Amino acid sequence: MDKHVRMSDSFPSRTRALLIAAAGVAAGLAGLVVYLTQAPRHFNIVPVELRGHDQPYPLPGPTAHTLYWDFALIAGYGVALIIGNYVVTPHVARTRVALNAVRLGQAAAILAIVAACLENAFLLLVAEGAADSSGWRDFLLDAASTSAVLKFGALIPAVAAALTGTVLTIVRCIVNSPGRLAAWSALNIAYQPPHPAGGDANDFPNPHANGGEPCAGVRWRAGFDVPSDATADGAGQVGFCLSGGGIRASCVALGVLQEMHGTLVRARHLVSVSGGGYTAGAFTQALTDAHSRPDMVRDPAGVFAPGSVGEDYIRRHSSYLANTVPTLLVALGLMLRHLILSIAALFAPAVVAGVLFGWFYDNAPIADLRGLRTGKTYEFNVFRTDALIALGIVTGVALVLWLAGQAAVADPEMRRAKRLRTASQGTAWLAGVIAAVAVVIPLLAAIAASLYAQKWVVQLNIAGPVGALVLTYLATIASIVWRNRTTITKNVGSGGASVVPAAIPNSVVQRLLVALTVIVLAAAWLLLFAGLILTHGTTAALWSALGIAVLAGILGFIDETTLSLHPFYRARLAAAFAVRTVRRPDGLIVPEAYPRDERTSLSTYARINGFPDVVFAATANLGGDRTPPGRNGVSYTFNADWVGGPDVGWIGTEDLQRLATARLRRDLTVQGAVAISGAAFASSMGHGARWFQILLAVSGARLGAWLPNPAYVKAAHTHARAGDWRYPRLPATRRLGYLLKEIFDIHPATDPLLQITDGGHYENLGLVELLRRRCTLIYCVDASGDHPPMATTLSQAIALAQDELGVTITLDDAAFDCEPGTGTLAAPKAHLGGLNARLSKTPVIIGTITYPPEPGMPAGLGRLIVGKALLTGDMPYWLLSYAAKHPVFPHDSTGDQWFDADQFSAYTELGRQLGQRMGAVPVPGPPPVEAITAPPVVTPTVTPI
């Protein structure tokens, strides 16, 4: 896990830092200028350094003179590397990975300087005739060659680290100007830290720590860390939660809220996930107090009531993604455009790196690639013996340091062992760099040369990019819209076989197509990179690489989210569900769609008087050990007051909107929250299929967005108040580096931005969020579409609540009456057998909630009423008739977001039927309180010896 590293409280002034960085650059340039002006011209010393004993003797005449001036070059870049890696770069290292890179750069800098001096010394002994015997001369030449390999291999990470640190220092000194720091520090932000995931001293502080508190339940209590003004004392709180499931769940939720509007307006919280958020967002934008006008009609009880103009507007837009052929073509065109730009951005580094490595090997032949040309036969003898010896030396040193570290564990303070382990890790990374340069990359080049000798490979290379593009495009469309509808036959207890419809979203062929596409893309990238090494860095290749690098740089400034379907998805949802009710001058009440340029900021538009607090539940994707294996997401919610979750911290919504840049503020809106909460197709899906996620990331057919990390925002604000120019503010745009993180599934908890996706990737009902707020009466609308047996989504939520919060939910025995097949019609089974097998006795599940006790306080009980999207025999005739003619109802695939009028009517009516039954469940008075107190703290008795 990439943990946060506490940056030193002492740091140089902005002017001093710039002067130090400039001094390092000047030292390197000075050494280069002295060498170029004083050393013999038109003489390349590098082949002499790397040729070993295979070169003629005596050495060329200018060798000794060149080596003496080479010491000036070593002094110049040595000073530059020392300043860059030891003085400049450590100040801007913010994460554990960055700190490890700094340590690697520091070790590599020392090795490069020492190896360069040794190499020159060995060559000077030979050049000046100090080696009398041929055996001693050959040894010195081979030692010089080995030292040269170590030098060039170490220079790569040393220069990269020093240059990165220098550039970051200059950029942050300029960007984090005194005026900008003053603007940030002037703001007082509301913030609540996350609970720690471990015992590391660099973890975030534990807000629960206090002397004498028993250990039992500490983790659970941390899960209830909702900011104080986001919840009440607990007793008597009513909450509604609307499940995910796309437009299907949205229609069911609409019907339930129509039927239960009286209870809804008295509730404290309304939590929505994914498709349920479509409806919650519609209510929010219809009832908001923001942008109020005299002609607006705010009626919580009637805004989306049956027969209202609001309901009619949504019904006419239920096929929201593409209700016309032109809109569908626009969506497909956007996917193609995003795919082309993403492929260009991903393959441009292969071109640039391939040409640069070709130039590198041509001028510093660590591996012998001179005989490798396009169209030539395969040549395996590309490895140099001295390079393999250098690799063996570094690997052996790393092994010795590791063994020494293992032997030093007996040290009581472990300081020596820790230093040895750090040195061993740095040396091992350095060995990896040398292995890549001396073995792996040359091997790829040799394989590419062998493949390009085949005509069919050359033809494939020409058609490959177009073919890969088409294959990726088709695979992406198939992954999203291809749904193999089948039937599952099972026996029910009443006898006879029944057919239970199912919509299976992923077939074996589909999975193979996705995997094949990803493999083809990876192979094409490697083949392109290795093939361009064979250009050997010619002038034409270098100019071409420069042009592509400029293009890649331009693409790098594009907001990564604009290369996805998220903006299109957000706009389409807004077109369908962002509507007001207004009264015209003639008295007629009509719907009015929100204009596209109206920003529905969360802090204002999500604040509604006389209506529950609306919470949009999403998922923050985290890596490392911040989440249990198989579950890579944590809670991340939006409402008018707070954004965040217990695992990532909370920050005031209004404060975050002030601190965020304009691009980020686009998604800190009601419309943005609705779209992100419903971002089912994303490059990170909790425990979703990894192949599928890579394809979505590469193709651009992904949803979700990168949003501010509350803990990072607080840390940046604290550093700004201290006048610390080193700590970066929130990025202005989500550059393509975030696309690479999606592809390689890199999600550190310390990043400025977190990838936020569908709330169902954490929990698809929103039930856990209501339990986190200690609601004592919960109405849960479950239109998740899971298939029998058992209510899978509800079961997962119950298990998660017990793991995360210590809340236990005990369902009544009648829960099994929800199983399809338990209810039948009086009609003849011969004609309606298939329908009978889909009927349940009741669609309502009732349970008892038991909250864990607080220290010194009793445990509390609550009531859970779940309305599940199921059919019963007493539902209206027309609804059962629709079900009989549509065997997949009420489990239409979430991939079907093109509802027609019949589907909308059927699912909305099903929701109203659920609402009637949920509202008819008797609700007791104040919830009972169980006389359970926290276990007392036991102080052990110590018997003196």
mmCIF file with all atom_site columns, C-alpha atoms in Angstrom, residues 5 66 152 219 261 331 349 384 481 521 561-562 595 628 644 667 736 770 780 829 856 881 884 925:
data_model
loop_
_atom_site.group_PDB
_atom_site.id
_atom_site.type_symbol
_atom_site.label_atom_id
_atom_site.label_alt_id
_atom_site.label_comp_id
_atom_site.label_asym_id
_atom_site.label_entity_id
_atom_site.label_seq_id
_atom_site.pdbx_PDB_ins_code
_atom_site.Cartn_x
_atom_site.Cartn_y
_atom_site.Cartn_z
_atom_site.occupancy
_atom_site.B_iso_or_equiv
_atom_site.pdbx_formal_charge
_atom_site.auth_seq_id
_atom_site.auth_comp_id
_atom_site.auth_asym_id
_atom_site.auth_atom_id
_atom_site.pdbx_PDB_model_num
ATOM 1  C CA . VAL A 1 5   ? 4.776   9.879   4.308   1.00 0.00 ? 5   VAL A CA 1
ATOM 2  C CA . THR A 1 66  ? 39.322  12.154  -23.635 1.00 0.00 ? 66  THR A CA 1
ATOM 3  C CA . PHE A 1 152 ? 24.828  3.417   -17.736 1.00 0.00 ? 152 PHE A CA 1
ATOM 4  C CA . ARG A 1 219 ? -13.508 -1.114  14.470  1.00 0.00 ? 219 ARG A CA 1
ATOM 5  C CA . HIS A 1 261 ? -45.138 9.835   0.062   1.00 0.00 ? 261 HIS A CA 1
ATOM 6  C CA . ALA A 1 331 ? -23.225 7.368   -28.374 1.00 0.00 ? 331 ALA A CA 1
ATOM 7  C CA . PRO A 1 349 ? 4.788   6.077   -25.330 1.00 0.00 ? 349 PRO A CA 1
ATOM 8  C CA . ARG A 1 384 ? 27.150  -8.955  -23.683 1.00 0.00 ? 384 ARG A CA 1
ATOM 9  C CA . VAL A 1 481 ? -25.115 -4.807  -24.688 1.00 0.00 ? 481 VAL A CA 1
ATOM 10 C CA . LEU A 1 521 ? -3.586  -4.925  -27.353 1.00 0.00 ? 521 LEU A CA 1
ATOM 11 C CA . THR A 1 561 ? -12.916 11.846  -17.874 1.00 0.00 ? 561 THR A CA 1
ATOM 12 C CA . THR A 1 562 ? -13.704 13.478  -21.208 1.00 0.00 ? 562 THR A CA 1
ATOM 13 C CA . PRO A 1 595 ? -31.140 23.847  -19.100 1.00 0.00 ? 595 PRO A CA 1
ATOM 14 C CA . PRO A 1 628 ? -10.310 -7.039  2.477   1.00 0.00 ? 628 PRO A CA 1
ATOM 15 C CA . GLY A 1 644 ? -16.735 11.159  1.689   1.00 0.00 ? 644 GLY A CA 1
ATOM 16 C CA . ASP A 1 667 ? -19.222 16.304  -10.839 1.00 0.00 ? 667 ASP A CA 1
ATOM 17 C CA . LEU A 1 736 ? -4.013  10.596  -18.622 1.00 0.00 ? 736 LEU A CA 1
ATOM 18 C CA . LEU A 1 770 ? -28.865 3.929   6.809   1.00 0.00 ? 770 LEU A CA 1
ATOM 19 C CA . CYS A 1 780 ? -35.695 -0.761  1.866   1.00 0.00 ? 780 CYS A CA 1
ATOM 20 C CA . LYS A 1 829 ? -51.888 -24.590 -13.541 1.00 0.00 ? 829 LYS A CA 1
ATOM 21 C CA . GLY A 1 856 ? -21.494 2.255   28.891  1.00 0.00 ? 856 GLY A CA 1
ATOM 22 C CA . SER A 1 881 ? -51.031 -10.466 -17.760 1.00 0.00 ? 881 SER A CA 1
ATOM 23 C CA . ALA A 1 884 ? -47.296 -13.837 -18.326 1.00 0.00 ? 884 ALA A CA 1
ATOM 24 C CA . GLY A 1 925 ? -43.985 2.888   18.811  1.00 0.00 ? 925 GLY A CA 1
#
